[in-house]
Amino acid sequence: MLSVPQSQSTRSLIFTDALMGKAVPRAPFWFMRQAGRYLPEYRRLRQEAGSFLKLCFTPELAAEVTLQPVRRFNMDAAILFSDILVIPYALGQQLDFVEGEGPQLGPLNAATFAYDEKKLSPVFETIRRVRQQLSPETALIGFAGAPWTLACYMVQGKGDGAFESVKSIAMQDADKFDAFLDLITGATILYLSAQIDAGADTVQIFDSWAGVLPEPYFSRWIILPTQKIVQALRQLHPETPIIGFPREAGALYPKYAAETGVNGLGIGWETPLERAAHDVPKNVCLQGNLDPLLLLKGGVAMIDGAKRILETARGRPFIFNLGHGVIKETPPVHVAELSDFLRNFRW
Ligand code: CP3
């Protein structure tokens, strides 16, 4: 369906309404990693593209992959198909996705890094294409990695979970690390702002490794850079809501929400939603937090898990999601069953 271009202020979307704390008839929903390897049509295009990065940087293919899950399951939002690691690439770091091993980044040469937005122009073209083809009632989510999470991959060169070497380097020369995060923060502001200009209705900041930092470093390297991004985007795009997802932030979720000023707060599956609903003020829209393993399992356990979450979120702004990404072995029929349940659920 071709959509008539309308500005955010004249379009009413259940998704952004929930983020802004407005009354909505049901909980809007989407799933992290809703585009990807569990879908046969994704695997076909992925093979056709040859490499994951080629898929990300070919707007025609990336737009198609963005739309695939929405066509099947009619979620309330599409998420741009790309990756958080395109920022290190645009800063000048070598980036490869090695089959079966995940991302690998080249040597860190921060002194020579400079953000080259032209390298990311295919991403903005993807957003324009998706927006043209997406129904006007469906939101389009842009995204970026948070500076800390990007730094984890950039310093270590690959992911390994605990990032102890990165923590150690950062803590040993904290002032130098502040400057490094500032460089990433500046690029992220420009990148997200350009995504909104191209047609993203909201943006999500993924801080996948927020859980590895204790205070006071959590405030310094998770909260502060995110707060800078939120404040800069508010100046440039006051009507665009922002979602933060500091995964595994645990007891620090409320502080993160209060100090960054995000509109929406992603809650990982490891955090009881009861706890977040109790501790986070109601002006913040919570998002989450079904364990992706329940989606993999399907059936009664999945639906019961979803019901439990919706009951807990009753009476506050809420977006249903998983507590982390869709697992690649997930049967698409489970996603269809959960989507039907969510679309018909009324509080
Ligand atoms: O559907 C969507 O959610 C949109 C696309 C998206 C991808 N990555 C596609 C992808 C998004 C939003 C991301 C975010 C991302 N990327 C994060 C934050 C969220 C999280 O998972 O914590 C992180 C840490 C990355 C970095 C990254 N990209 C890793 C560690 C890997 C390898 C692990 C894996 O699952 O293979 C990727 C690759 C990647 N990003 C794939 C997809 C669909 C798989 C690549 C393939 O198809 O071969």
CSV table of N, CA, C and O in Angstrom, one decimal, residues 84-85 103 105 148-171 177 207-213 247:
chain,number,residue,atom,x,y,z
A,84,ILE,N,23.8,-2.3,14.4
A,84,ILE,CA,24.4,-1.3,15.2
A,84,ILE,C,25.9,-1.0,14.8
A,84,ILE,O,26.4,0.1,15.0
A,85,LEU,N,26.5,-2.0,14.2
A,85,LEU,CA,28.0,-1.8,13.9
A,85,LEU,C,28.3,-1.0,12.7
A,85,LEU,O,29.4,-0.8,12.3
A,103,PRO,N,30.3,-10.7,14.3
A,103,PRO,CA,31.0,-9.5,13.8
A,103,PRO,C,32.5,-9.5,14.2
A,103,PRO,O,32.9,-10.0,15.2
A,105,LEU,N,35.8,-6.6,14.0
A,105,LEU,CA,36.2,-5.3,13.7
A,105,LEU,C,37.7,-5.2,13.6
A,105,LEU,O,38.4,-5.9,14.4
A,148,TRP,N,28.3,3.0,24.7
A,148,TRP,CA,29.1,2.0,25.5
A,148,TRP,C,29.1,0.6,24.8
A,148,TRP,O,30.2,0.0,24.6
A,149,THR,N,27.9,0.2,24.3
A,149,THR,CA,27.9,-1.1,23.6
A,149,THR,C,28.7,-1.1,22.3
A,149,THR,O,29.4,-2.1,22.0
A,150,LEU,N,28.7,0.0,21.6
A,150,LEU,CA,29.5,0.1,20.4
A,150,LEU,C,31.0,0.1,20.8
A,150,LEU,O,31.8,-0.6,20.2
A,151,ALA,N,31.4,0.8,21.9
A,151,ALA,CA,32.8,0.8,22.3
A,151,ALA,C,33.2,-0.6,22.7
A,151,ALA,O,34.4,-1.0,22.4
A,152,CYS,N,32.3,-1.4,23.3
A,152,CYS,CA,32.7,-2.8,23.6
A,152,CYS,C,33.2,-3.6,22.4
A,152,CYS,O,34.2,-4.2,22.4
A,153,TYR,N,32.4,-3.5,21.3
A,153,TYR,CA,32.8,-4.2,20.1
A,153,TYR,C,34.0,-3.6,19.4
A,153,TYR,O,34.9,-4.2,18.9
A,154,MET,N,34.1,-2.2,19.5
A,154,MET,CA,35.2,-1.5,18.8
A,154,MET,C,36.5,-1.8,19.5
A,154,MET,O,37.5,-1.9,18.8
A,155,VAL,N,36.5,-1.8,20.8
A,155,VAL,CA,37.8,-2.0,21.5
A,155,VAL,C,38.2,-3.5,21.5
A,155,VAL,O,39.3,-3.8,21.2
A,156,GLN,N,37.2,-4.4,21.6
A,156,GLN,CA,37.6,-5.8,21.7
A,156,GLN,C,37.7,-6.5,20.3
A,156,GLN,O,38.3,-7.5,20.2
A,157,GLY,N,37.0,-5.8,19.3
A,157,GLY,CA,37.1,-6.4,18.0
A,157,GLY,C,36.0,-7.4,17.7
A,157,GLY,O,35.7,-7.7,16.5
A,158,LYS,N,35.5,-8.0,18.7
A,158,LYS,CA,34.4,-9.0,18.6
A,158,LYS,C,33.6,-9.1,19.9
A,158,LYS,O,34.0,-8.5,20.9
A,159,GLY,N,32.5,-9.8,19.9
A,159,GLY,CA,31.7,-9.9,21.1
A,159,GLY,C,32.1,-11.1,21.9
A,159,GLY,O,32.5,-12.1,21.3
A,160,ASP,N,32.1,-11.1,23.2
A,160,ASP,CA,32.4,-12.3,24.0
A,160,ASP,C,31.5,-12.4,25.2
A,160,ASP,O,31.7,-13.3,26.0
A,161,GLY,N,30.7,-11.4,25.4
A,161,GLY,CA,29.7,-11.5,26.6
A,161,GLY,C,30.1,-10.6,27.7
A,161,GLY,O,29.4,-9.7,28.1
A,162,ALA,N,31.3,-10.8,28.3
A,162,ALA,CA,31.6,-10.1,29.6
A,162,ALA,C,32.3,-8.8,29.4
A,162,ALA,O,32.3,-7.9,30.2
A,163,PHE,N,33.1,-8.7,28.3
A,163,PHE,CA,33.8,-7.5,27.9
A,163,PHE,C,34.7,-7.0,29.1
A,163,PHE,O,34.9,-5.8,29.3
A,164,GLU,N,35.4,-8.0,29.7
A,164,GLU,CA,36.2,-7.6,30.9
A,164,GLU,C,37.4,-6.8,30.4
A,164,GLU,O,37.9,-5.9,31.1
A,165,SER,N,38.0,-7.1,29.3
A,165,SER,CA,39.2,-6.4,28.8
A,165,SER,C,38.8,-4.9,28.5
A,165,SER,O,39.6,-4.0,28.8
A,166,VAL,N,37.6,-4.7,28.0
A,166,VAL,CA,37.1,-3.4,27.7
A,166,VAL,C,36.9,-2.6,29.0
A,166,VAL,O,37.4,-1.4,29.1
A,167,LYS,N,36.3,-3.2,29.9
A,167,LYS,CA,36.1,-2.6,31.2
A,167,LYS,C,37.4,-2.1,31.8
A,167,LYS,O,37.6,-1.0,32.4
A,168,SER,N,38.4,-3.1,31.7
A,168,SER,CA,39.6,-2.8,32.4
A,168,SER,C,40.4,-1.6,31.7
A,168,SER,O,40.9,-0.7,32.4
A,169,ILE,N,40.4,-1.6,30.4
A,169,ILE,CA,41.0,-0.5,29.6
A,169,ILE,C,40.3,0.8,30.0
A,169,ILE,O,40.9,1.8,30.2
A,170,ALA,N,39.0,0.8,30.0
A,170,ALA,CA,38.2,2.0,30.2
A,170,ALA,C,38.5,2.5,31.6
A,170,ALA,O,38.7,3.7,31.8
A,171,MET,N,38.5,1.6,32.6
A,171,MET,CA,38.6,2.1,34.0
A,171,MET,C,40.1,2.6,34.3
A,171,MET,O,40.3,3.5,35.1
A,177,PHE,N,38.8,7.4,27.9
A,177,PHE,CA,37.6,6.6,27.5
A,177,PHE,C,36.4,7.6,27.3
A,177,PHE,O,35.6,7.4,26.4
A,207,ASP,N,21.5,-0.7,24.2
A,207,ASP,CA,22.7,-0.8,25.0
A,207,ASP,C,22.7,-2.2,25.6
A,207,ASP,O,22.5,-2.5,26.7
A,208,SER,N,23.1,-3.1,24.7
A,208,SER,CA,23.0,-4.5,25.0
A,208,SER,C,23.9,-5.0,26.1
A,208,SER,O,23.7,-6.0,26.8
A,209,TRP,N,25.0,-4.2,26.3
A,209,TRP,CA,26.0,-4.6,27.4
A,209,TRP,C,26.0,-3.7,28.6
A,209,TRP,O,26.9,-3.6,29.3
A,210,ALA,N,24.8,-3.0,28.8
A,210,ALA,CA,24.7,-2.0,29.9
A,210,ALA,C,24.9,-2.8,31.2
A,210,ALA,O,25.4,-2.2,32.2
A,211,GLY,N,24.5,-4.0,31.2
A,211,GLY,CA,24.5,-4.8,32.5
A,211,GLY,C,25.9,-5.1,33.0
A,211,GLY,O,26.0,-5.6,34.1
A,212,VAL,N,27.0,-4.9,32.2
A,212,VAL,CA,28.3,-5.3,32.8
A,212,VAL,C,29.0,-4.2,33.5
A,212,VAL,O,30.0,-4.4,34.1
A,213,LEU,N,28.4,-3.0,33.6
A,213,LEU,CA,29.0,-1.8,34.3
A,213,LEU,C,28.4,-1.6,35.7
A,213,LEU,O,27.2,-1.4,35.8
A,247,ARG,N,20.0,-3.2,28.4
A,247,ARG,CA,19.8,-4.6,28.7
A,247,ARG,C,20.5,-5.0,30.0
A,247,ARG,O,21.6,-4.6,30.2
